[in-house]
Amino acid sequence: MKILIRIIMFVVIGGMFFSIMGRVQPGYEKNYTILYSDFIQDIRNGSVSEVTITGETVKGKRSNGERFVTYNPDDAHMIDDLIEYGVKIKVATPEKQSMLMQIFISWAPMLLLIGVWVYFYRKQQGGGAGGGAGGQMGMGKSRAKLLEEDQIKVGFADVAGVEEAKEDIMEIVDFLRDPSKYEFVGGKIPHGVLLVGPPGTGKTLLARAIAGEAAVPFFSISGSDFVEMFVGVGASRVRDMFEQAKKRAPCIIFIDEIDAVGRQRGGSGPGGGGNDEREQTLNQLLVEMDGFSGNEGIIVIAATNRSDVLDKALLRPGRFDREVHVGLPDIKGREQILNVHIKKVPQAEDVSIRDLARGTPGFSGAELANLVNEGALLAARNNKRIVTMNDLDRARDKLLMGAEKQSMVMRKEDLLMTAYHEAGHAIVGQNVPEHDPVYKVSIMPRGGALGITMFLPERDQYSASKDKLESQISGLFGGRIAEAIIYGNNKVTTGASNDIERATQLARNMVTKWGLSEKLGPMDYGDSEGYMGSQSKPMSEQMAKVIDDEIRIVIDRNYQRAEDILNDNMEILHNMAQALMDWETIDKFQIEQLLKGDKLDPPEDEPEESDTDIDGNVEIEVDNEGVQLDKPAGAHGHQEI
């Protein structure tokens, strides 16, 4: 194909070259063009000795031998002037190109474009393989990338935080190392393993680690690489991939994002939809994994975030007959993952991986790696040679809540109101049962919030009691109540909009979903989006009113409790608000001092960074960031993790 394109380009360029050269007449290489008016004037001055007329082109020669060119604008009197002043006139017949050359010149650009389009199309489809069936062979060639056993430098030691998943797939490694061990007792290794889990949990890394531990070739491909616009291309690529794998068995085929090709067929079920090319590709994959032709020694590993949309035939025994869940790591897993990534950066002695793991509940492996990288970037930005705990703490806060808005200018009155609001959250949270202890309070704008109150969970939490949920509701109302107590009910701002939304949602779930209402008992009365929604369960107006009354009781009870706590701790509220105005950010040790009734001395010098005095304990429960509205006090943060 490349040779054909080169021939076309050579012929086109050559034809254009000879066409141009054919138009150049000997003896006129040094002509220069003059204006037609100057040409007429020269004739009348007698300085023109002869001319040669070729169509509209007039080539002349002066008495001194100088040559020139001009163009006749269809002037009927030019010949009369030439005859009158004795100028010799020659008339040349324009050269005509052959009919074949004219056709070739007119079609050459189109042929060139067609050739270039075919070349790039074939290159996109996988390159042309030789032979008479080169086009189809190129389009149907597998795009799987092969890594030999010596190229895979990843093992189970490089995959942390997924110990249960590694145990589930350990026998696959044993089988690839010594198949006879299982064949002797009549055991059959699973043909396929499906890795299911949220994004960033290390599914792809785990698949490479299997190949690295077993020391076998590793074929890697994405599900979207199979599907093309032409029907049959994907199926051909599946066949070619398995043919290559058979030649290198035992080996591993890894298909990332398999839901791109393995969705349910026929448009039934979630994620379904008809597509002839995708369905034919899926059919071929099903046949190759468990059909008449044996594929012994080939282990297919696939990864997806959406196992619910996969075709049932793909998940039956004999194909992907083992499903391994790769979930978010717990505190021990996060510590292991951080240990893997923190080794890559120079760290200070105050870095506590344990505390950092406690402060990142819900983080995936990829997010933890990004956390360490952000900490290194912050250290480099401040011209540091090592990464400190403060850098990692600030990086964590940035990932959770957004960057600090140090350029944002607020009036002192608005800052003071924000200080009272955040102090209200902190004081109520410290005085209700089972609430996570407060860790940090800040009035530095960050993300969509003008202030933030952060709480420190003691451990990973998987469920919550009624007392804990009601304490969270009381804590959420602490900011709004503080504004009302200090400034009056008519001065309360919209900053608590998100706090109210979350408190109401918690109370609604307690009544309608979690069975925590004494009057309604353990029954499900609707989804979390509201029992009057279009997808909710049908209920009478009387029952809807009972639910409303129960929600109101929960809200009022906890609102009153938060108000009583702040009234009993008014001096602490004033002291904490003043400390926030002085320091902008106060840590848990300063908060403990304030809760004892002491005051904080203002800083001697303005701190360069709002997080300067923050220690290494970073397990947090952060209040939800409110929605910023164009109101005087803006939004305040109260986000729980």
XYZ file of C-alpha atoms in Angstrom, residues 335-566:
232
model
C -1.328 2.136 55.807
C 0.207 -0.541 53.590
C -0.526 1.440 50.414
C 0.937 4.625 51.876
C 4.065 2.734 52.900
C 4.524 1.657 49.279
C 4.224 5.198 47.897
C 5.938 7.137 50.688
C 9.179 5.237 50.032
C 9.480 7.110 46.746
C 9.778 10.539 48.398
C 12.213 11.875 51.036
C 10.262 12.253 54.268
C 10.743 14.017 57.574
C 10.863 12.233 60.922
C 7.467 13.610 61.935
C 5.626 11.751 59.131
C 3.237 9.258 60.727
C 1.833 6.789 58.209
C -0.539 5.426 60.833
C -2.094 8.831 61.478
C -2.234 9.598 57.775
C -4.053 6.309 57.150
C -6.534 7.142 59.917
C -7.219 10.480 58.265
C -8.110 9.117 54.824
C -11.192 6.881 55.198
C -12.809 6.119 51.848
C -9.626 6.815 49.838
C -8.738 4.383 47.066
C -5.199 3.284 46.285
C -4.948 5.757 43.408
C -6.149 8.599 45.635
C -3.586 7.715 48.298
C -0.848 7.767 45.664
C -2.114 11.172 44.548
C -2.090 12.353 48.172
C 1.620 11.539 48.537
C 2.346 13.206 45.212
C 0.447 16.365 46.197
C 2.396 16.485 49.453
C 5.668 16.274 47.530
C 4.531 19.054 45.189
C 3.639 21.304 48.134
C 7.047 20.671 49.709
C 8.828 21.479 46.448
C 6.733 24.622 45.996
C 8.018 25.857 49.390
C 11.632 24.990 48.465
C 11.823 22.104 50.937
C 14.138 19.143 50.512
C 11.932 16.694 52.432
C 8.191 16.108 52.786
C 6.810 16.848 56.244
C 3.617 15.714 57.930
C 2.262 19.229 57.526
C 2.715 18.967 53.732
C 0.797 15.684 53.643
C -1.876 17.108 55.952
C -2.383 20.132 53.724
C -2.431 17.909 50.633
C -5.156 15.799 52.231
C -7.216 18.881 53.039
C -6.784 20.133 49.476
C -8.027 16.847 48.001
C -11.006 16.712 50.354
C -12.122 20.330 50.364
C -10.303 22.151 47.587
C -7.484 24.660 47.652
C -7.392 27.557 50.086
C -8.694 30.825 48.676
C -6.033 33.085 50.146
C -6.801 35.823 47.639
C -10.461 35.998 48.701
C -11.163 39.253 50.574
C -13.911 39.243 53.236
C -15.146 41.947 55.546
C -14.193 41.607 59.212
C -17.884 41.356 60.140
C -18.371 38.409 57.767
C -15.248 36.698 59.100
C -16.504 37.066 62.658
C -19.878 35.570 61.759
C -18.106 32.665 60.069
C -15.986 32.231 63.217
C -19.088 31.998 65.418
C -20.691 29.592 62.950
C -17.716 27.182 62.946
C -17.230 27.512 66.693
C -20.876 26.477 67.129
C -20.272 23.292 65.147
C -17.190 22.439 67.198
C -18.693 23.089 70.663
C -21.896 21.129 70.001
C -19.950 18.267 68.418
C -17.757 17.976 71.517
C -20.697 17.902 73.919
C -23.008 15.296 72.371
C -22.535 11.532 72.831
C -20.744 9.346 70.269
C -19.780 12.296 68.081
C -16.314 12.134 66.552
C -13.905 14.461 68.369
C -13.122 17.765 66.712
C -9.755 17.978 64.985
C -9.489 21.349 63.302
C -11.553 24.512 62.861
C -10.737 27.097 60.192
C -12.266 30.253 58.772
C -9.952 30.161 55.766
C -12.180 29.938 52.631
C -11.622 26.649 50.881
C -13.470 25.162 47.890
C -17.127 26.220 48.111
C -17.045 26.921 51.869
C -16.137 30.052 53.782
C -15.141 28.027 56.825
C -14.643 24.429 57.820
C -14.996 22.278 60.939
C -13.195 18.956 60.798
C -13.742 15.969 63.055
C -11.447 13.018 63.732
C -13.001 9.505 63.644
C -11.404 7.092 66.051
C -11.642 4.226 63.524
C -13.271 3.184 60.231
C -17.030 3.202 60.685
C -19.355 0.848 58.868
C -22.601 1.542 60.720
C -24.028 4.149 63.072
C -26.265 3.998 66.124
C -29.307 6.151 66.770
C -27.392 8.189 69.356
C -24.587 8.871 66.889
C -26.978 9.925 64.120
C -28.858 12.289 66.402
C -25.568 13.732 67.634
C -24.595 14.435 64.024
C -27.907 16.259 63.526
C -27.258 18.376 66.622
C -23.748 19.171 65.436
C -25.026 20.223 62.018
C -27.384 22.751 63.618
C -24.659 24.173 65.867
C -23.491 26.727 63.289
C -26.921 28.162 62.550
C -27.852 28.329 66.230
C -24.627 30.178 67.054
C -25.497 32.815 64.431
C -29.011 33.169 65.869
C -27.784 33.498 69.467
C -25.115 36.100 68.688
C -26.837 38.135 65.949
C -30.535 37.383 66.403
C -32.941 35.298 64.316
C -33.361 38.046 61.725
C -29.603 38.087 61.010
C -29.208 34.359 60.384
C -27.601 33.821 56.974
C -27.905 31.230 54.218
C -24.553 29.720 55.190
C -26.294 26.836 56.956
C -28.262 25.727 53.877
C -26.227 22.571 53.388
C -26.238 21.835 57.122
C -30.037 21.972 57.150
C -30.262 19.783 54.047
C -28.039 17.086 55.532
C -29.714 17.167 58.927
C -33.142 16.805 57.318
C -31.932 13.924 55.154
C -30.501 12.122 58.176
C -33.767 12.526 60.071
C -35.778 11.328 57.058
C -33.609 8.235 56.657
C -33.884 7.451 60.354
C -37.675 7.464 60.084
C -38.302 5.969 56.629
C -35.332 3.659 55.956
C -33.446 2.668 59.079
C -36.376 1.871 61.376
C -35.187 4.227 64.141
C -38.579 5.791 64.849
C -40.314 4.432 67.959
C -43.743 5.222 66.515
C -43.298 3.779 63.009
C -41.011 0.916 63.932
C -38.660 -1.113 61.680
C -40.349 -0.643 58.328
C -39.214 0.796 54.995
C -41.420 3.688 53.966
C -39.609 4.937 50.891
C -36.275 5.736 49.268
C -33.819 8.338 50.419
C -35.014 10.808 47.804
C -38.307 11.313 49.612
C -41.362 9.202 50.200
C -43.469 11.385 47.891
C -41.181 10.834 44.877
C -42.192 9.140 41.639
C -40.303 5.927 42.473
C -41.415 5.709 46.093
C -43.792 3.172 47.533
C -47.489 4.132 47.548
C -48.817 5.335 50.898
C -51.792 7.206 52.199
C -51.812 10.910 53.018
C -52.348 10.003 56.650
C -49.167 7.922 56.731
C -47.250 10.693 54.952
C -48.361 13.103 57.672
C -47.233 10.709 60.399
C -43.798 10.498 58.756
C -43.600 14.295 58.536
C -44.474 14.581 62.221
C -41.812 12.037 63.206
C -39.158 13.852 61.174
C -40.180 17.111 62.805
C -39.831 15.551 66.268
C -36.281 14.359 65.524
C -35.275 17.759 64.107
C -36.793 19.788 66.950
C -35.324 17.528 69.651
C -31.784 17.869 68.363
C -32.122 21.553 67.499
C -33.153 22.281 71.075
C -30.315 20.157 72.467
C -27.745 22.077 70.381
C -29.221 25.410 71.488
C -29.029 24.417 75.173
C -25.385 23.336 74.776
C -24.365 26.667 73.242
